[in-house]
mmCIF file of C-alpha atoms in Angstrom:
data_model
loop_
_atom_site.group_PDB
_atom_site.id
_atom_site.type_symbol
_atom_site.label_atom_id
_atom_site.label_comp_id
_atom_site.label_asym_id
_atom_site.label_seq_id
_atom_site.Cartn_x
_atom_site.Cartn_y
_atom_site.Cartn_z
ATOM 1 C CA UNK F 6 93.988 76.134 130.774
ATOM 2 C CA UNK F 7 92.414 78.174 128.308
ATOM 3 C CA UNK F 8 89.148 79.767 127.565
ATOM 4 C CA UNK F 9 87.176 81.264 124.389
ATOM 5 C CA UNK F 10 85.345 84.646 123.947
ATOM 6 C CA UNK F 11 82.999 84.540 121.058
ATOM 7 C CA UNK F 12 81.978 87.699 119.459
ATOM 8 C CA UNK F 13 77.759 86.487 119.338
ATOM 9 C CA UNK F 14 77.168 89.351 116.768
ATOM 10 C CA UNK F 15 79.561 88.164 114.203
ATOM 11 C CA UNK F 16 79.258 84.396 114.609
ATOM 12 C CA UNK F 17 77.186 82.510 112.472
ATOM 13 C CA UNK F 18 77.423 79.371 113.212
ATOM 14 C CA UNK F 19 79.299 77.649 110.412
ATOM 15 C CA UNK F 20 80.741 75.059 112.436
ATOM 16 C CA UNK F 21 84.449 75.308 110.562
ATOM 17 C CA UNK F 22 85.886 76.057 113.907
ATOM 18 C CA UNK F 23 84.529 72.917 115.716
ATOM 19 C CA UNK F 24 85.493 70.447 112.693
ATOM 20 C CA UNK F 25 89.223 71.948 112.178
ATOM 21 C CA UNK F 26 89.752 71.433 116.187
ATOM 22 C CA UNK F 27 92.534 68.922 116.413
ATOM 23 C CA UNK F 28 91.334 67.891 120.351
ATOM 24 C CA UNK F 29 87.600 68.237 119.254
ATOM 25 C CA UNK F 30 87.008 70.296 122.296
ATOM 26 C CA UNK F 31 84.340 72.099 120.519
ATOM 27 C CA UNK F 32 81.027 71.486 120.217
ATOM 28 C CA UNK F 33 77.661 73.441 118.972
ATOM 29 C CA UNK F 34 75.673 74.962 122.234
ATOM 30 C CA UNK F 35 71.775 74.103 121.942
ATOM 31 C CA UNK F 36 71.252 77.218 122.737
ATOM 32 C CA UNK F 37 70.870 80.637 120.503
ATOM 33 C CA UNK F 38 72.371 84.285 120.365
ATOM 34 C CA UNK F 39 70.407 86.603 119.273
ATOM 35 C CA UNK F 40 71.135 86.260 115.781
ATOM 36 C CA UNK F 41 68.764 82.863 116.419
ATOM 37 C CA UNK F 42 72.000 80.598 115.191
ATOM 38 C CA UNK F 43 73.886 78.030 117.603
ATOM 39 C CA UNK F 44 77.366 78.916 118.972
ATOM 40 C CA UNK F 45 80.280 76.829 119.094
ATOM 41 C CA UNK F 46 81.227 76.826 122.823
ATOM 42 C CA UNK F 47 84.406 75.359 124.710
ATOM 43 C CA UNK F 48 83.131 71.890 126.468
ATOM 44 C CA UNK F 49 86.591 70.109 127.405
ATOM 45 C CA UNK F 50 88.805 73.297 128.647
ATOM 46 C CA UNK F 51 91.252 70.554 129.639
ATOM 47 C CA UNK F 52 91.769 69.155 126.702
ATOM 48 C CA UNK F 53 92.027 72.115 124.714
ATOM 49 C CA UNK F 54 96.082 72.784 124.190
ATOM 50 C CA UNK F 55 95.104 76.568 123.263
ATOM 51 C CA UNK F 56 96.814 75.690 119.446
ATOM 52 C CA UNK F 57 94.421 78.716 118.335
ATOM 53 C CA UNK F 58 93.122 77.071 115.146
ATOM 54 C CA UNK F 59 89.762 77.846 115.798
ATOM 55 C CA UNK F 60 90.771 81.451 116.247
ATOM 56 C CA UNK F 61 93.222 81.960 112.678
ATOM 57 C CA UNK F 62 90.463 79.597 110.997
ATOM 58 C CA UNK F 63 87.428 81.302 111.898
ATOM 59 C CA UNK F 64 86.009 83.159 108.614
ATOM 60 C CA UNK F 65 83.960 86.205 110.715
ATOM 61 C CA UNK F 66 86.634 86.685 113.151
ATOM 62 C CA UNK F 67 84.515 86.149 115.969
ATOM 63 C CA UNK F 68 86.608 83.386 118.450
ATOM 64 C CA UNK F 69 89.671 84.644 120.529
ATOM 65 C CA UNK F 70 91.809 82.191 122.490
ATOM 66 C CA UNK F 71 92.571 83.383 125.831
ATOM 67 C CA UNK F 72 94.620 81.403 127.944
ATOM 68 C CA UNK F 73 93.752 81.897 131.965
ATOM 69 C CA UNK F 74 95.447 82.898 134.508
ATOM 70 C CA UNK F 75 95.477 82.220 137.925
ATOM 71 C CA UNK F 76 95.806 85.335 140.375
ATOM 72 C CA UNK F 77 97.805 83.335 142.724
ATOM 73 C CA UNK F 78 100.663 82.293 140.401
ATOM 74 C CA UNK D 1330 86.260 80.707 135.917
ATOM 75 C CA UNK D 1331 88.662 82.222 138.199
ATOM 76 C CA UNK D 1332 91.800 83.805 137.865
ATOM 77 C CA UNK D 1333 92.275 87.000 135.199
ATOM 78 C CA UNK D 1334 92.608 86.830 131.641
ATOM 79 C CA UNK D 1335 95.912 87.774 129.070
ATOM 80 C CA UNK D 1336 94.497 89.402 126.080
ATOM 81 C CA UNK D 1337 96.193 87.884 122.828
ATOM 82 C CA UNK D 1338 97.347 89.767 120.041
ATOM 83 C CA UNK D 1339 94.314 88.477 117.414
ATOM 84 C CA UNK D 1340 91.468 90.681 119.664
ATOM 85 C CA UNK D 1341 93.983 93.133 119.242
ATOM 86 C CA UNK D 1342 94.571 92.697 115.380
ATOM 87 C CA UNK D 1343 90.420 93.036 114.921
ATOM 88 C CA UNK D 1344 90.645 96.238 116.725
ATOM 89 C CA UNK D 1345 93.475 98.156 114.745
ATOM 90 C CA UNK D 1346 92.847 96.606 111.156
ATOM 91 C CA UNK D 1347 88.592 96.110 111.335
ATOM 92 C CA UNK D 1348 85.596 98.680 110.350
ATOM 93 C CA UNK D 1349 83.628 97.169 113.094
ATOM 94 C CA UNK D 1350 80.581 98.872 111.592
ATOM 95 C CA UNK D 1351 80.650 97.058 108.401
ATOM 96 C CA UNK D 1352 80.855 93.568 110.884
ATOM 97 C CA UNK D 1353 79.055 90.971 110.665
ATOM 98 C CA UNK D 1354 80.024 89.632 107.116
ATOM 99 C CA UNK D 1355 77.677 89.270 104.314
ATOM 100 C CA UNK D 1356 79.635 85.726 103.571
ATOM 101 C CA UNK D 1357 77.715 82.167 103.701
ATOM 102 C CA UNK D 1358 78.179 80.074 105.866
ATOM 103 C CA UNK D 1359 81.153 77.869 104.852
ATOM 104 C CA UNK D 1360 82.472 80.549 102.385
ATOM 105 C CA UNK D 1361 86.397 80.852 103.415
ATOM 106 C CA UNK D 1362 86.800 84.565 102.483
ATOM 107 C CA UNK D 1363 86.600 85.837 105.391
ATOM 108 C CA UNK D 1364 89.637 83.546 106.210
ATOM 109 C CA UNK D 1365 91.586 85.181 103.294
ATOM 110 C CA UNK D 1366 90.913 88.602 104.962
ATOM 111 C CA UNK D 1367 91.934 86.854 108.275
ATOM 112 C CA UNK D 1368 95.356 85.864 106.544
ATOM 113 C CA UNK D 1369 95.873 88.835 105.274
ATOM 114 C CA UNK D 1370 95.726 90.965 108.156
ATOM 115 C CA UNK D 1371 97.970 88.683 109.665
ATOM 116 C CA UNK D 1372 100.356 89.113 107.298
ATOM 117 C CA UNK D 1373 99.911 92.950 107.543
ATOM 118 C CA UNK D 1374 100.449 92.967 111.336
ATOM 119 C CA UNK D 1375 103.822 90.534 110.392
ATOM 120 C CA UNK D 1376 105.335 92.993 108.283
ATOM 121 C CA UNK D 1377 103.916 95.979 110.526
ATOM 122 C CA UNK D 1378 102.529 97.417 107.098
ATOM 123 C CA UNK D 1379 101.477 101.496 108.050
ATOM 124 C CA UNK D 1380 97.938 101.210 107.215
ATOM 125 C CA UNK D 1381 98.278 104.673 105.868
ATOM 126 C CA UNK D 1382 100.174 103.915 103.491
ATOM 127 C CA UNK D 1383 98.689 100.931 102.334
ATOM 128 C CA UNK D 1384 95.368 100.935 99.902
ATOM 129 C CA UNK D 1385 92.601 97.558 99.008
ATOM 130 C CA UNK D 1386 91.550 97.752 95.393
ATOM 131 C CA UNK D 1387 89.337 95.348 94.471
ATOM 132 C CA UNK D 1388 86.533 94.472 91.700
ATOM 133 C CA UNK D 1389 82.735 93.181 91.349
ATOM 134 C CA UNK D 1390 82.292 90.268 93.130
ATOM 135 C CA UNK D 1391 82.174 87.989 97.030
ATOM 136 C CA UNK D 1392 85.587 88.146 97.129
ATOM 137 C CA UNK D 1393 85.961 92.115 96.096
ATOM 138 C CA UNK D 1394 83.722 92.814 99.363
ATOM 139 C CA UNK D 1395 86.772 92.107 101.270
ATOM 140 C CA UNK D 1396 88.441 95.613 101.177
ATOM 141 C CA UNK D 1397 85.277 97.001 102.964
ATOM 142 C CA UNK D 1398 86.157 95.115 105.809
ATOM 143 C CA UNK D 1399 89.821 96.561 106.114
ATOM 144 C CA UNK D 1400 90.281 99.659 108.404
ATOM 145 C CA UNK D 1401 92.614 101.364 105.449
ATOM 146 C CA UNK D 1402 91.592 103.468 102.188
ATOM 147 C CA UNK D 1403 90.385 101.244 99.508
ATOM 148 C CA UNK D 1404 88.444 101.500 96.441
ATOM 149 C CA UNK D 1405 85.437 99.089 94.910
ATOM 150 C CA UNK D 1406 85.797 99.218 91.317
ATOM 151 C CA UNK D 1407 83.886 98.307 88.207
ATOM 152 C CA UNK D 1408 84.157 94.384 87.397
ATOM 153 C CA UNK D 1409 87.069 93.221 86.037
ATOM 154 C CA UNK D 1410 88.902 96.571 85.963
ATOM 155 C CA UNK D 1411 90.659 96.226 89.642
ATOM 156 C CA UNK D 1412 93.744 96.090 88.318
ATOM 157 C CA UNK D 1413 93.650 98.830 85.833
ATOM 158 C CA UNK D 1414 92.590 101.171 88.741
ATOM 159 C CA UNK D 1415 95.364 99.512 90.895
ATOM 160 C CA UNK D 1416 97.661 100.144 88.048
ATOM 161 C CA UNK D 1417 97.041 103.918 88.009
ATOM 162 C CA UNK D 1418 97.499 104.167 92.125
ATOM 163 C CA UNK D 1419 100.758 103.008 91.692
ATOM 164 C CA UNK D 1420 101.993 104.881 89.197
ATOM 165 C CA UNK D 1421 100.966 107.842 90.164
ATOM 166 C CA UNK D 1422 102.360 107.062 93.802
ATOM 167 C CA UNK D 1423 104.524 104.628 93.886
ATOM 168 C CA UNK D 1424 105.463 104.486 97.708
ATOM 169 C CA UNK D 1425 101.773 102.953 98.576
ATOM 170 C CA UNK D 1426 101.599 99.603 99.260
ATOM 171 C CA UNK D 1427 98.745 98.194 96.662
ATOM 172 C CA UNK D 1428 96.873 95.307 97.627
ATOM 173 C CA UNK D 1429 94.433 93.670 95.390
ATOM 174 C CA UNK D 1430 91.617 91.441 96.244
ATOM 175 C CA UNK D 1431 89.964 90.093 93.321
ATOM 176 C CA UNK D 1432 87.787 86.776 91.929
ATOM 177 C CA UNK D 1433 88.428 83.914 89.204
ATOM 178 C CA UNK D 1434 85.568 85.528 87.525
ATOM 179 C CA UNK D 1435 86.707 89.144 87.981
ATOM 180 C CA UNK D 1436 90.173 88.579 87.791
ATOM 181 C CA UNK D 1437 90.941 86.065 84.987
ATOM 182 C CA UNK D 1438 87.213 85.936 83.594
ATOM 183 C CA UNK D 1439 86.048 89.450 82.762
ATOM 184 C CA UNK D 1440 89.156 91.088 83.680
ATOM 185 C CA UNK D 1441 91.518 88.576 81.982
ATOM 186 C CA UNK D 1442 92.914 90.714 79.845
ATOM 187 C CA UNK D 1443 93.969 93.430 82.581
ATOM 188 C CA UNK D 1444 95.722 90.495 84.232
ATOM 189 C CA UNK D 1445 97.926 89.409 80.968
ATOM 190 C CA UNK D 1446 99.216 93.010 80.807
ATOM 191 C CA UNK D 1447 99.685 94.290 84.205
ATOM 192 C CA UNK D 1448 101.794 91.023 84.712
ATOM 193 C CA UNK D 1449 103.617 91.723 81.634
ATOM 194 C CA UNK D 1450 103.916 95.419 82.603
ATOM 195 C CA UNK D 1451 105.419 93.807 86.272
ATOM 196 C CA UNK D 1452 103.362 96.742 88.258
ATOM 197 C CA UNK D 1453 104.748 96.436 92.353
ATOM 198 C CA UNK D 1454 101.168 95.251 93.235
ATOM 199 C CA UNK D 1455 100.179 92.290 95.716
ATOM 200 C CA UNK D 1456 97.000 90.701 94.289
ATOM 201 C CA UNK D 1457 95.256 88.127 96.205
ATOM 202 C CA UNK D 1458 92.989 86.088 93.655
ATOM 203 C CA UNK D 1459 90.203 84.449 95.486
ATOM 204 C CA UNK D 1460 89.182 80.901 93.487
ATOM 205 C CA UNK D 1461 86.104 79.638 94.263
ATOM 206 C CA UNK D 1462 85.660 77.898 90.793
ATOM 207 C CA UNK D 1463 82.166 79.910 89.812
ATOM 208 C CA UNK D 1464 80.611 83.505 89.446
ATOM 209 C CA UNK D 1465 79.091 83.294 93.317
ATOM 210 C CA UNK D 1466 77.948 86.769 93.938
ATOM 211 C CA UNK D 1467 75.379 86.030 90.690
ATOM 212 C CA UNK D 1468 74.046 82.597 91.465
ATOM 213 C CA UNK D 1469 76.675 80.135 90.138
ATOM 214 C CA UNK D 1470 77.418 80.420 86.626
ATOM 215 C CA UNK D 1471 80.193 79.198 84.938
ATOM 216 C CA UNK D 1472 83.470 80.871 85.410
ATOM 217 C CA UNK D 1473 86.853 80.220 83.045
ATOM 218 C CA UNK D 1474 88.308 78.070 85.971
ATOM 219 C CA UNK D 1475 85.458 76.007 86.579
ATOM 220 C CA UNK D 1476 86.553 72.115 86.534
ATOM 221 C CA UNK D 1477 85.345 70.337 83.794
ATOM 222 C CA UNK D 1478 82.248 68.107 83.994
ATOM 223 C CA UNK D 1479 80.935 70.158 86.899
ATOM 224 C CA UNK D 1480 77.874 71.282 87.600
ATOM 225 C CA UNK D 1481 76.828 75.227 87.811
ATOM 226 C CA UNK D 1482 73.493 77.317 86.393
ATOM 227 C CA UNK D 1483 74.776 77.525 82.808
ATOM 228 C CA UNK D 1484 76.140 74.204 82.130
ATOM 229 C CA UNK D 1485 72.993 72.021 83.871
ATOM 230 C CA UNK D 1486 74.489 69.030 81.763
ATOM 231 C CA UNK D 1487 78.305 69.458 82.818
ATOM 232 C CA UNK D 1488 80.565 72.055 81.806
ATOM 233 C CA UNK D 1489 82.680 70.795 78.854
ATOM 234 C CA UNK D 1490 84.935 73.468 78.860
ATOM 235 C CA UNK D 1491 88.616 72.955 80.324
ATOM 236 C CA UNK D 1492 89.517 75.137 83.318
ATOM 237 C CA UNK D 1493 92.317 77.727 83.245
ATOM 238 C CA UNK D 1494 95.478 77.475 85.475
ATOM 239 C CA UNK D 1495 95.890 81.149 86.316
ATOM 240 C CA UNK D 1496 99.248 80.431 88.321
ATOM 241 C CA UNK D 1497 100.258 78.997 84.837
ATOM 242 C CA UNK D 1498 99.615 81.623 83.379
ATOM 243 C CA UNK D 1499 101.085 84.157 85.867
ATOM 244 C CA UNK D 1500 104.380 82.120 85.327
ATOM 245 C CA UNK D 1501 104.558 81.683 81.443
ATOM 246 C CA UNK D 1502 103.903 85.643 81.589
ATOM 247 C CA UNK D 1503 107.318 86.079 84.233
ATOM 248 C CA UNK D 1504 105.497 87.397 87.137
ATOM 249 C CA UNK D 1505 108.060 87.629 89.930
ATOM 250 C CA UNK D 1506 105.905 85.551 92.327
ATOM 251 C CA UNK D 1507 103.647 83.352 92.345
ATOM 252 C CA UNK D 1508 101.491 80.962 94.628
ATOM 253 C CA UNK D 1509 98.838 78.782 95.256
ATOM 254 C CA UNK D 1510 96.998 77.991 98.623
ATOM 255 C CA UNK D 1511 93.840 76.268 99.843
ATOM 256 C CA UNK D 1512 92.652 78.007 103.115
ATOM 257 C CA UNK D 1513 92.584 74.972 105.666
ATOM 258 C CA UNK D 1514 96.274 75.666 106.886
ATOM 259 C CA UNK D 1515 96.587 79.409 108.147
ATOM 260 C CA UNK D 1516 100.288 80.040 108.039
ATOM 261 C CA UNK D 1517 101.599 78.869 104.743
ATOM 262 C CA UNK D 1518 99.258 81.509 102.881
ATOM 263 C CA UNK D 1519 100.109 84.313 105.516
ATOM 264 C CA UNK D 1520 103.910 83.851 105.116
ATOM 265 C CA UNK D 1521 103.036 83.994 101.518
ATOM 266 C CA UNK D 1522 100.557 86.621 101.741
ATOM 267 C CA UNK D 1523 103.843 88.576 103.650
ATOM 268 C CA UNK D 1524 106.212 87.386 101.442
ATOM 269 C CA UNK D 1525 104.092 88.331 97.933
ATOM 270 C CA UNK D 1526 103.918 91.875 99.875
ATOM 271 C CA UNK D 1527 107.641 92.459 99.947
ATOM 272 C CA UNK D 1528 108.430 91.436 96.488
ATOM 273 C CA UNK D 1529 109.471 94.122 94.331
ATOM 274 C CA UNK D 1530 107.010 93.408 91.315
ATOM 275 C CA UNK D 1531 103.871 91.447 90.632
ATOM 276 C CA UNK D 1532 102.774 88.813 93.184
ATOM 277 C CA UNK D 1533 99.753 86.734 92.178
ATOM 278 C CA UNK D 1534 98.746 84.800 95.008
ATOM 279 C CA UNK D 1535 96.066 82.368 94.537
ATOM 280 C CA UNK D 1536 93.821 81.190 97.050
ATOM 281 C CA UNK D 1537 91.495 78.152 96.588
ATOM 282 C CA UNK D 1538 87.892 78.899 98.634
ATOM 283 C CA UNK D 1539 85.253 76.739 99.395
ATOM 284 C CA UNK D 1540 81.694 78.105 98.124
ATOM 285 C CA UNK D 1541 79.302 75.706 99.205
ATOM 286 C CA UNK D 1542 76.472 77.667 98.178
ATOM 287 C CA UNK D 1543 76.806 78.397 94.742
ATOM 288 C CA UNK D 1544 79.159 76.049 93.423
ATOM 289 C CA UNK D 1545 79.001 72.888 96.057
ATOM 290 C CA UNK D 1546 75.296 72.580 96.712
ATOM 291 C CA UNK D 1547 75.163 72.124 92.358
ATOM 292 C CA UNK D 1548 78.402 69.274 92.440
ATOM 293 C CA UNK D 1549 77.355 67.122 96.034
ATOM 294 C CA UNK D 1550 79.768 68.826 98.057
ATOM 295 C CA UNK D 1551 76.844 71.144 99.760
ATOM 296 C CA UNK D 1552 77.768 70.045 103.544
ATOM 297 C CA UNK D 1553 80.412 72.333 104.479
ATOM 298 C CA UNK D 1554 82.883 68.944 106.192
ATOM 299 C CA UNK D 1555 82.534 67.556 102.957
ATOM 300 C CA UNK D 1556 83.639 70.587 100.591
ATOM 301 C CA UNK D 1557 86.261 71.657 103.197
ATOM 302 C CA UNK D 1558 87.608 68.267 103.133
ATOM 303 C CA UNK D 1559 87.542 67.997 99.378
ATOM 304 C CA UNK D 1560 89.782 71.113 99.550
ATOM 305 C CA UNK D 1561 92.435 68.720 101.658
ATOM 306 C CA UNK D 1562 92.211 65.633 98.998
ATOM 307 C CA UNK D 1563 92.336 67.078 96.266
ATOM 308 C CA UNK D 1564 95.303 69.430 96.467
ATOM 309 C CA UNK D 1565 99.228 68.522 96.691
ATOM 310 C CA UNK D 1566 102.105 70.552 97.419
ATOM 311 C CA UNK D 1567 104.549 70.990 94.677
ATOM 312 C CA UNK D 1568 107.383 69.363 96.139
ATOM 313 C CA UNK D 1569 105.412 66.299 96.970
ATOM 314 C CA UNK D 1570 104.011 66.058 93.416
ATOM 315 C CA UNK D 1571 107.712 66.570 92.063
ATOM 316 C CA UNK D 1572 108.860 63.893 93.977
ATOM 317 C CA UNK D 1573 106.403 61.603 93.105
ATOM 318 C CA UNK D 1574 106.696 62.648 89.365
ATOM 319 C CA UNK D 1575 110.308 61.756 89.662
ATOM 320 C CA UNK D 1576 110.308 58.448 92.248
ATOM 321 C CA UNK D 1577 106.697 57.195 92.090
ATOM 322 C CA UNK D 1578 105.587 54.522 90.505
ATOM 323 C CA UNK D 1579 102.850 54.709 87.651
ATOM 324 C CA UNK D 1580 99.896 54.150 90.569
ATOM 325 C CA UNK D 1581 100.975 56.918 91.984
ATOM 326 C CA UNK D 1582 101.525 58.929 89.194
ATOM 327 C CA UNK D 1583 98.241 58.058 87.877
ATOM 328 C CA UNK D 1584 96.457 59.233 91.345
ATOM 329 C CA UNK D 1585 97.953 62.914 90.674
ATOM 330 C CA UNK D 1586 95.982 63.398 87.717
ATOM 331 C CA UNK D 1587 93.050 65.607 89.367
ATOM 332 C CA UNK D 1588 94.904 66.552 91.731
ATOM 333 C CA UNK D 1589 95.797 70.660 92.459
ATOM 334 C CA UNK D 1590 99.340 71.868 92.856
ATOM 335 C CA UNK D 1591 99.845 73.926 95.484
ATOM 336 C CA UNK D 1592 103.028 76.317 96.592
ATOM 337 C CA UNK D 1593 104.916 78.470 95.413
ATOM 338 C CA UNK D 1594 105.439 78.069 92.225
ATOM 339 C CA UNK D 1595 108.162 80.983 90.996
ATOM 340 C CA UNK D 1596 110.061 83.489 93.257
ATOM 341 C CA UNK D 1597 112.687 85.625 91.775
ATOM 342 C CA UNK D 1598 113.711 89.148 91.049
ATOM 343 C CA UNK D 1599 112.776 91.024 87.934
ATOM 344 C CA UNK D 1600 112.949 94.677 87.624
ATOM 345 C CA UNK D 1601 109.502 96.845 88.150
ATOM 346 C CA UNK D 1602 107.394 99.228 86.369
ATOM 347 C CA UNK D 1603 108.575 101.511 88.838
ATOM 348 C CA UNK D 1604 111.986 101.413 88.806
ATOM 349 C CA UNK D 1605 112.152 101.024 84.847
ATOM 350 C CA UNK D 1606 109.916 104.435 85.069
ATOM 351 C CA UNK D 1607 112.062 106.054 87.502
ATOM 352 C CA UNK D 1608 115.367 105.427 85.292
ATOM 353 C CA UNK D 1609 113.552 106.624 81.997
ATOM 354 C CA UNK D 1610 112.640 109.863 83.990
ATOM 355 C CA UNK D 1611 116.484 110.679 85.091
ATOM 356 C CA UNK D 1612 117.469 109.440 81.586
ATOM 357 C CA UNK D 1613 115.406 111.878 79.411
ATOM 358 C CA UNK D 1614 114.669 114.971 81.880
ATOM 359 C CA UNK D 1615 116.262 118.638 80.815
#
């Protein structure tokens, strides 16, 4: 299981990250940071496999991978 | 989301190599500079380069913003002239580690002559020459690697010019090593970017970069799918287009014709400025 922390004041919505995703668990959020631009955001954390292309591809090195973990393990 | 998070080494990276005050990048969207800095960093933390010991020359230009970014001493020189500068740092101290960021227009366009001779000289320098096929910082003129019958805002009828092959260049002139790399896979580049570091001599290391803006939105490649994706079919790895050179049949060999090599294209040891200057010195001091 893995989750993404987006940097909102560097992003800028290019979209490379959500078209290089080999699962396409990306997609563009309707909604908009404060920079007025839409935000890739994480909709199938299952299916993402945490390969961290998103993250090495991103040009404003705004995404970071973070895999979760439980407390109880 | 329950459950605690493991903080990964690339938040980590931004933090130690990053002037967070210069953040967020002046690139377009679709421009894949930033990924070259992203490689390059990553090749930085691989060799676990001391940043203090380490300076970013670059020129005029998109790509020559990049050392602005980096956490590390640096200089922004005039256009063209990176090199020259470079040059100088590393003669006069030769333990730095001297990384150059430059453009096709400000490397082998205005500064084309500073390239010929600093290969030829074989300074110890790493320089990372962005490609994005046009002048993009001044609104998309021509630049000397250009492809011919394209588009730009001095050749509204097609540029008629042929395009130069820099890495052809860099190996007719005997640079130690050199390589060529489109930015859609991350690690070839940054084990070349690492590698191109280490080598004793002059590493040219070529990166091809999208520029939607200036040069795709004037050749029908303005969506940024589209021009990254032209960046995939139109580029070949070396050994592949040996191969085919050697086994294919004439379809095939006809399908390679506007087609990029990419790779490494020479790797092997020739002796520095450096060490030639450090000889001369115990050879004629009193």
């Amino acid at each position: 299981m893995h989750v993404i922390e987006l940097n909102e004041h560097w992003c800028k919505g290019c979209r490379v990250c959500v078209f290089h995703c080999p699962t396409k668990s990306l997609r563009i959020a309707s909604r908009f940071t404060m920079r007025g631009i839409h935000p890739p955001e994480l909709v199938e954390a299952e299916r993402c496999n945490g390969c961290r292309l998103c993250e090495l591809l991103c040009p404003d090195f705004a995404i970071t991978v973070m895999e979760a973990v439980s407390v109880n393990a | 989301m329950s459950g605690l998070l493991k903080l990964k080494t690339a938040a980590e990276l931004r933090q130690i190599y990053l002037r967070h005050e210069m953040f967020p990048t002046i690139f377009c969207d679709g421009c894949g500079l930033g990924n070259v800095l992203n490689y390059t960093l990553w090749a930085l933390d691989e060799l676990q380069l001391d940043l203090d010991r380490t300076v970013f020359v670059s020129g005029i230009g998109c790509s020559s913003r990049l050392s602005g970014y980096v956490n590390a001493d640096g200089m922004h020189t005039t256009h063209g002239r990176a090199l020259a500068f470079a040059s100088g740092i590393k003669a006069a101290q030769p333990d730095l580690n001297v990384i150059v960021f430059t453009g096709d227009g400000d490397g082998s366009g205005i500064g084309g002559n500073h390239l010929l001779h600093t290969i030829r000289r074989n300074m110890d320098l790493t320089v990372i020459l962005v490609n994005n096929f046009t002048y993009g910082m001044t609104g998309g003129q021509v630049a000397p690697t250009t492809p011919i019958d394209s588009f730009s805002t001095t050749t509204p009828y097609g540029n008629i010019e042929y395009p130069l092959d820099i890495c052809a260049l860099a190996q007719t002139l005997g640079a130690p090593y050199v390589a060529r790399w489109m930015i859609n896979q991350p690690y070839p580049p940054i084990k070349s970017i690492a590698q191109g570091i280490q080598k004793r001599g002059f590493a040219l290391i070529e990166m091809l970069v999208p520029c939607p803006t200036a040069y795709g939105r004037r050749n029908g490649l303005k969506q940024l799918e589209t021009i990254w994706q032209w960046y995939r079919d139109h580029t070949i790895l070396i050994d592949d287009y040996e191969h085919i050179m050697h086994f294919g049949s004439p379809e095939e060999r006809a399908a390679l014709h506007d087609k990029i090599k990419i790779g490494v294209f020479q790797d092997y040891e020739r002796e520095s400025f450096e060490e030639r200057w450090a000889t001369l010195v115990e050879q004629v001091k009193l």
